[in-house]
PDB file of C-alpha atoms in Angstrom:
ATOM      1  CA  MET A  29       1.810 -22.050 -11.673  1.00 80.00           C
ATOM      2  CA  ASN A  30       4.340 -21.377 -14.443  1.00 88.00           C
ATOM      3  CA  TYR A  31       8.113 -21.219 -13.994  1.00 92.00           C
ATOM      4  CA  ILE A  32       8.135 -17.383 -13.823  1.00 89.00           C
ATOM      5  CA  GLU A  33       5.725 -17.514 -10.855  1.00 86.00           C
ATOM      6  CA  ILE A  34       7.876 -20.212  -9.228  1.00 90.00           C
ATOM      7  CA  ILE A  35      10.930 -17.917  -9.553  1.00 91.00           C
ATOM      8  CA  GLY A  36       8.853 -15.082  -8.017  1.00 88.00           C
ATOM      9  CA  PHE A  37       7.838 -17.200  -5.036  1.00 88.00           C
ATOM     10  CA  LEU A  38      11.432 -18.464  -4.544  1.00 93.00           C
ATOM     11  CA  ALA A  39      12.611 -14.833  -4.692  1.00 92.00           C
ATOM     12  CA  ALA A  40      10.011 -13.701  -2.107  1.00 92.00           C
ATOM     13  CA  PHE A  41      10.845 -16.641   0.184  1.00 93.00           C
ATOM     14  CA  SER A  42      14.630 -16.004  -0.054  1.00 96.00           C
ATOM     15  CA  THR A  43      14.614 -12.264   0.619  1.00 95.00           C
ATOM     16  CA  THR A  44      12.122 -12.728   3.497  1.00 94.00           C
ATOM     17  CA  ILE A  45      13.776 -15.682   5.250  1.00 96.00           C
ATOM     18  CA  SER A  46      17.297 -14.173   4.856  1.00 97.00           C
ATOM     19  CA  PHE A  47      16.638 -11.715   7.711  1.00 97.00           C
ATOM     20  CA  LEU A  48      15.987 -14.555  10.189  1.00 97.00           C
ATOM     21  CA  PRO A  49      19.703 -15.547  10.668  1.00 97.00           C
ATOM     22  CA  GLN A  50      20.612 -11.835  11.012  1.00 96.00           C
ATOM     23  CA  ALA A  51      17.913 -11.306  13.661  1.00 97.00           C
ATOM     24  CA  VAL A  52      18.999 -14.472  15.540  1.00 97.00           C
ATOM     25  CA  LYS A  53      22.694 -13.454  15.374  1.00 97.00           C
ATOM     26  CA  THR A  54      21.933  -9.920  16.594  1.00 97.00           C
ATOM     27  CA  ILE A  55      19.718 -11.140  19.477  1.00 97.00           C
ATOM     28  CA  ARG A  56      22.339 -13.724  20.558  1.00 97.00           C
ATOM     29  CA  THR A  57      25.516 -11.633  20.284  1.00 97.00           C
ATOM     30  CA  LYS A  58      24.152  -8.067  20.674  1.00 96.00           C
ATOM     31  CA  ASP A  59      27.044  -7.222  18.276  1.00 96.00           C
ATOM     32  CA  THR A  60      25.648  -4.423  16.138  1.00 96.00           C
ATOM     33  CA  SER A  61      28.920  -2.553  15.440  1.00 94.00           C
ATOM     34  CA  GLY A  62      29.057  -3.567  11.759  1.00 94.00           C
ATOM     35  CA  ILE A  63      25.351  -2.945  11.158  1.00 96.00           C
ATOM     36  CA  SER A  64      24.273   0.343   9.568  1.00 97.00           C
ATOM     37  CA  LEU A  65      21.604   2.237  11.564  1.00 97.00           C
ATOM     38  CA  SER A  66      20.604   4.229   8.443  1.00 97.00           C
ATOM     39  CA  MET A  67      20.059   0.999   6.525  1.00 97.00           C
ATOM     40  CA  TYR A  68      17.697  -0.480   9.118  1.00 97.00           C
ATOM     41  CA  VAL A  69      15.756   2.778   9.645  1.00 98.00           C
ATOM     42  CA  VAL A  70      15.116   3.158   5.891  1.00 98.00           C
ATOM     43  CA  PHE A  71      14.654  -0.592   5.286  1.00 97.00           C
ATOM     44  CA  THR A  72      12.120  -0.992   8.136  1.00 98.00           C
ATOM     45  CA  ILE A  73      10.115   1.981   6.797  1.00 97.00           C
ATOM     46  CA  GLY A  74      10.392   0.421   3.296  1.00 96.00           C
ATOM     47  CA  THR A  75       9.014  -2.971   4.381  1.00 95.00           C
ATOM     48  CA  PHE A  76       6.145  -1.184   6.173  1.00 97.00           C
ATOM     49  CA  LEU A  77       5.346   0.686   2.909  1.00 95.00           C
ATOM     50  CA  TRP A  78       5.497  -2.660   0.986  1.00 92.00           C
ATOM     51  CA  LEU A  79       3.091  -4.114   3.605  1.00 94.00           C
ATOM     52  CA  MET A  80       0.649  -1.194   3.060  1.00 95.00           C
ATOM     53  CA  TYR A  81       1.013  -1.592  -0.737  1.00 91.00           C
ATOM     54  CA  GLY A  82       0.404  -5.358  -0.469  1.00 89.00           C
ATOM     55  CA  ILE A  83      -2.763  -4.820   1.610  1.00 94.00           C
ATOM     56  CA  MET A  84      -4.187  -2.071  -0.650  1.00 93.00           C
ATOM     57  CA  TYR A  85      -3.172  -3.354  -4.130  1.00 88.00           C
ATOM     58  CA  PRO A  86      -4.029  -6.104  -2.943  1.00 84.00           C
ATOM     59  CA  SER A  87      -1.267  -8.725  -3.199  1.00 84.00           C
ATOM     60  CA  LEU A  88      -1.237 -11.414  -0.511  1.00 80.00           C
ATOM     61  CA  PRO A  89       2.375 -12.644  -1.171  1.00 79.00           C
ATOM     62  CA  VAL A  90       3.732  -9.062  -1.010  1.00 83.00           C
ATOM     63  CA  ALA A  91       1.733  -8.366   2.175  1.00 88.00           C
ATOM     64  CA  VAL A  92       2.680 -11.610   3.955  1.00 89.00           C
ATOM     65  CA  ALA A  93       6.388 -11.531   2.943  1.00 89.00           C
ATOM     66  CA  ASN A  94       6.757  -7.920   4.067  1.00 92.00           C
ATOM     67  CA  ALA A  95       4.843  -8.390   7.312  1.00 96.00           C
ATOM     68  CA  ILE A  96       7.424 -11.045   8.264  1.00 96.00           C
ATOM     69  CA  THR A  97      10.423  -9.014   6.984  1.00 96.00           C
ATOM     70  CA  PHE A  98       9.115  -5.911   8.819  1.00 97.00           C
ATOM     71  CA  LEU A  99       9.112  -7.927  12.061  1.00 97.00           C
ATOM     72  CA  PHE A 100      12.704  -9.207  11.569  1.00 97.00           C
ATOM     73  CA  ALA A 101      14.055  -5.805  10.436  1.00 98.00           C
ATOM     74  CA  GLY A 102      12.258  -4.069  13.332  1.00 98.00           C
ATOM     75  CA  ILE A 103      13.885  -6.419  15.877  1.00 98.00           C
ATOM     76  CA  ILE A 104      17.358  -5.765  14.362  1.00 97.00           C
ATOM     77  CA  LEU A 105      16.678  -1.996  14.399  1.00 98.00           C
ATOM     78  CA  VAL A 106      15.632  -2.034  18.077  1.00 98.00           C
ATOM     79  CA  TYR A 107      18.817  -3.948  18.997  1.00 97.00           C
ATOM     80  CA  LYS A 108      20.968  -1.537  16.927  1.00 97.00           C
ATOM     81  CA  ILE A 109      19.487   1.461  18.784  1.00 97.00           C
ATOM     82  CA  ARG A 110      19.761  -0.233  22.182  1.00 97.00           C
ATOM     83  CA  TYR A 111      23.266  -1.781  21.875  1.00 93.00           C
ATOM     84  CA  LYS A 112      25.132   0.562  19.492  1.00 77.00           C
TER      85      LYS A 112
ATOM     86  CA  MET B   7      -0.409   7.356 -10.913  1.00 79.00           C
ATOM     87  CA  ASN B   8      -2.717   6.708  -7.952  1.00 88.00           C
ATOM     88  CA  TYR B   9      -1.714   6.776  -4.275  1.00 92.00           C
ATOM     89  CA  ILE B  10      -1.318   2.973  -4.093  1.00 89.00           C
ATOM     90  CA  GLU B  11       1.258   3.107  -6.913  1.00 86.00           C
ATOM     91  CA  ILE B  12       3.024   6.006  -5.178  1.00 90.00           C
ATOM     92  CA  ILE B  13       3.272   3.900  -2.005  1.00 91.00           C
ATOM     93  CA  GLY B  14       4.666   1.014  -4.120  1.00 88.00           C
ATOM     94  CA  PHE B  15       7.339   3.212  -5.680  1.00 88.00           C
ATOM     95  CA  LEU B  16       8.264   4.719  -2.284  1.00 93.00           C
ATOM     96  CA  ALA B  17       8.507   1.164  -0.902  1.00 92.00           C
ATOM     97  CA  ALA B  18      10.748   0.010  -3.795  1.00 92.00           C
ATOM     98  CA  PHE B  19      12.943   3.101  -3.476  1.00 93.00           C
ATOM     99  CA  SER B  20      13.310   2.700   0.323  1.00 96.00           C
ATOM    100  CA  THR B  21      14.198  -0.998   0.415  1.00 95.00           C
ATOM    101  CA  THR B  22      16.649  -0.536  -2.504  1.00 94.00           C
ATOM    102  CA  ILE B  23      18.449   2.594  -1.282  1.00 96.00           C
ATOM    103  CA  SER B  24      18.664   1.285   2.317  1.00 97.00           C
ATOM    104  CA  PHE B  25      21.537  -1.047   1.350  1.00 96.00           C
ATOM    105  CA  LEU B  26      23.719   1.870   0.192  1.00 97.00           C
ATOM    106  CA  PRO B  27      24.678   3.110   3.722  1.00 97.00           C
ATOM    107  CA  GLN B  28      25.369  -0.516   4.763  1.00 96.00           C
ATOM    108  CA  ALA B  29      27.636  -1.064   1.721  1.00 97.00           C
ATOM    109  CA  VAL B  30      29.456   2.257   2.353  1.00 97.00           C
ATOM    110  CA  LYS B  31      29.906   1.442   6.065  1.00 97.00           C
ATOM    111  CA  THR B  32      31.191  -2.060   5.322  1.00 97.00           C
ATOM    112  CA  ILE B  33      33.639  -0.822   2.635  1.00 97.00           C
ATOM    113  CA  ARG B  34      34.947   1.960   4.922  1.00 97.00           C
ATOM    114  CA  THR B  35      35.257   0.059   8.210  1.00 97.00           C
ATOM    115  CA  LYS B  36      35.664  -3.560   6.987  1.00 96.00           C
ATOM    116  CA  ASP B  37      33.794  -4.355  10.242  1.00 96.00           C
ATOM    117  CA  THR B  38      31.636  -7.355   9.353  1.00 96.00           C
ATOM    118  CA  SER B  39      31.549  -9.057  12.781  1.00 94.00           C
ATOM    119  CA  GLY B  40      27.888  -8.240  13.427  1.00 94.00           C
ATOM    120  CA  ILE B  41      26.775  -9.099   9.903  1.00 96.00           C
ATOM    121  CA  SER B  42      25.230 -12.520   9.240  1.00 97.00           C
ATOM    122  CA  LEU B  43      26.923 -14.457   6.408  1.00 97.00           C
ATOM    123  CA  SER B  44      23.810 -16.664   5.995  1.00 97.00           C
ATOM    124  CA  MET B  45      21.640 -13.574   5.577  1.00 97.00           C
ATOM    125  CA  TYR B  46      23.754 -12.131   2.774  1.00 97.00           C
ATOM    126  CA  VAL B  47      24.180 -15.468   0.949  1.00 98.00           C
ATOM    127  CA  VAL B  48      20.401 -16.066   0.913  1.00 98.00           C
ATOM    128  CA  PHE B  49      19.511 -12.392   0.352  1.00 97.00           C
ATOM    129  CA  THR B  50      21.920 -11.978  -2.603  1.00 98.00           C
ATOM    130  CA  ILE B  51      20.487 -15.142  -4.229  1.00 97.00           C
ATOM    131  CA  GLY B  52      16.998 -13.758  -3.507  1.00 96.00           C
ATOM    132  CA  THR B  53      17.651 -10.402  -5.208  1.00 95.00           C
ATOM    133  CA  PHE B  54      19.105 -12.249  -8.223  1.00 97.00           C
ATOM    134  CA  LEU B  55      15.874 -14.322  -8.416  1.00 95.00           C
ATOM    135  CA  TRP B  56      13.792 -11.092  -8.158  1.00 92.00           C
ATOM    136  CA  LEU B  57      15.923  -9.652 -10.986  1.00 94.00           C
ATOM    137  CA  MET B  58      15.213 -12.728 -13.171  1.00 95.00           C
ATOM    138  CA  TYR B  59      11.499 -12.524 -12.254  1.00 91.00           C
ATOM    139  CA  GLY B  60      11.441  -8.787 -13.113  1.00 89.00           C
ATOM    140  CA  ILE B  61      13.055  -9.414 -16.513  1.00 94.00           C
ATOM    141  CA  MET B  62      10.809 -12.362 -17.443  1.00 93.00           C
ATOM    142  CA  TYR B  63       7.455 -11.218 -15.974  1.00 87.00           C
ATOM    143  CA  PRO B  64       8.326  -8.446 -17.157  1.00 84.00           C
ATOM    144  CA  SER B  65       8.288  -5.688 -14.490  1.00 84.00           C
ATOM    145  CA  LEU B  66      10.776  -2.866 -15.002  1.00 80.00           C
ATOM    146  CA  PRO B  67      10.575  -1.467 -11.407  1.00 79.00           C
ATOM    147  CA  VAL B  68      11.166  -4.945  -9.906  1.00 83.00           C
ATOM    148  CA  ALA B  69      14.064  -5.574 -12.336  1.00 88.00           C
ATOM    149  CA  VAL B  70      15.763  -2.183 -11.835  1.00 89.00           C
ATOM    150  CA  ALA B  71      15.305  -2.098  -8.035  1.00 89.00           C
ATOM    151  CA  ASN B  72      16.698  -5.615  -7.649  1.00 92.00           C
ATOM    152  CA  ALA B  73      19.605  -5.095 -10.060  1.00 96.00           C
ATOM    153  CA  ILE B  74      20.766  -2.242  -7.774  1.00 96.00           C
ATOM    154  CA  THR B  75      20.060  -4.148  -4.540  1.00 96.00           C
ATOM    155  CA  PHE B  76      21.856  -7.239  -5.938  1.00 97.00           C
ATOM    156  CA  LEU B  77      24.941  -5.053  -6.546  1.00 97.00           C
ATOM    157  CA  PHE B  78      24.904  -3.586  -2.991  1.00 97.00           C
ATOM    158  CA  ALA B  79      24.198  -6.952  -1.315  1.00 97.00           C
ATOM    159  CA  GLY B  80      26.887  -8.639  -3.441  1.00 98.00           C
ATOM    160  CA  ILE B  81      29.507  -6.069  -2.323  1.00 98.00           C
ATOM    161  CA  ILE B  82      28.566  -6.591   1.362  1.00 97.00           C
ATOM    162  CA  LEU B  83      28.720 -10.394   0.880  1.00 98.00           C
ATOM    163  CA  VAL B  84      32.210 -10.218  -0.728  1.00 98.00           C
ATOM    164  CA  TYR B  85      33.466  -8.072   2.197  1.00 97.00           C
ATOM    165  CA  LYS B  86      31.887 -10.451   4.739  1.00 97.00           C
ATOM    166  CA  ILE B  87      33.675 -13.434   3.162  1.00 97.00           C
ATOM    167  CA  ARG B  88      36.988 -11.560   2.822  1.00 97.00           C
ATOM    168  CA  TYR B  89      37.110  -9.816   6.239  1.00 94.00           C
ATOM    169  CA  LYS B  90      35.204 -12.145   8.577  1.00 77.00           C
TER     170      LYS B  90
END
């Protein structure tokens, strides 16, 4: 693995794992006032499309990273709709 | 362009543009109480790493999409730090 691939994997790990503290915060506090509904609708659809792309291309890192991000973003979206 | 590539471009467009309504909402309302600081620190670093990866790999769509997302996420992060 060369250093460009290492940067790619660090990038994928960072953008995926970053949604975990947001999901935890939203579940704990149910405070969704500052969260944009439009963002999470479009973003959740986007991660689902990335998941489809990752499965069909195929690219395992893209598929796995977006399966996890889709789950986190979906949880935040459900809370935003329920507690807005 | 085949249908897998179309799905990839739709995915890139969706996850990039989704941060625009969040940035607009945050700038307008300055309401950052429900936003996770940890998420935006890690996510902004992540998009910067994707940008570096896109430049070096090189992949123009990855570079362009993440340059825009880095800008949006960076604005949200600055507001979160300033108005928390």
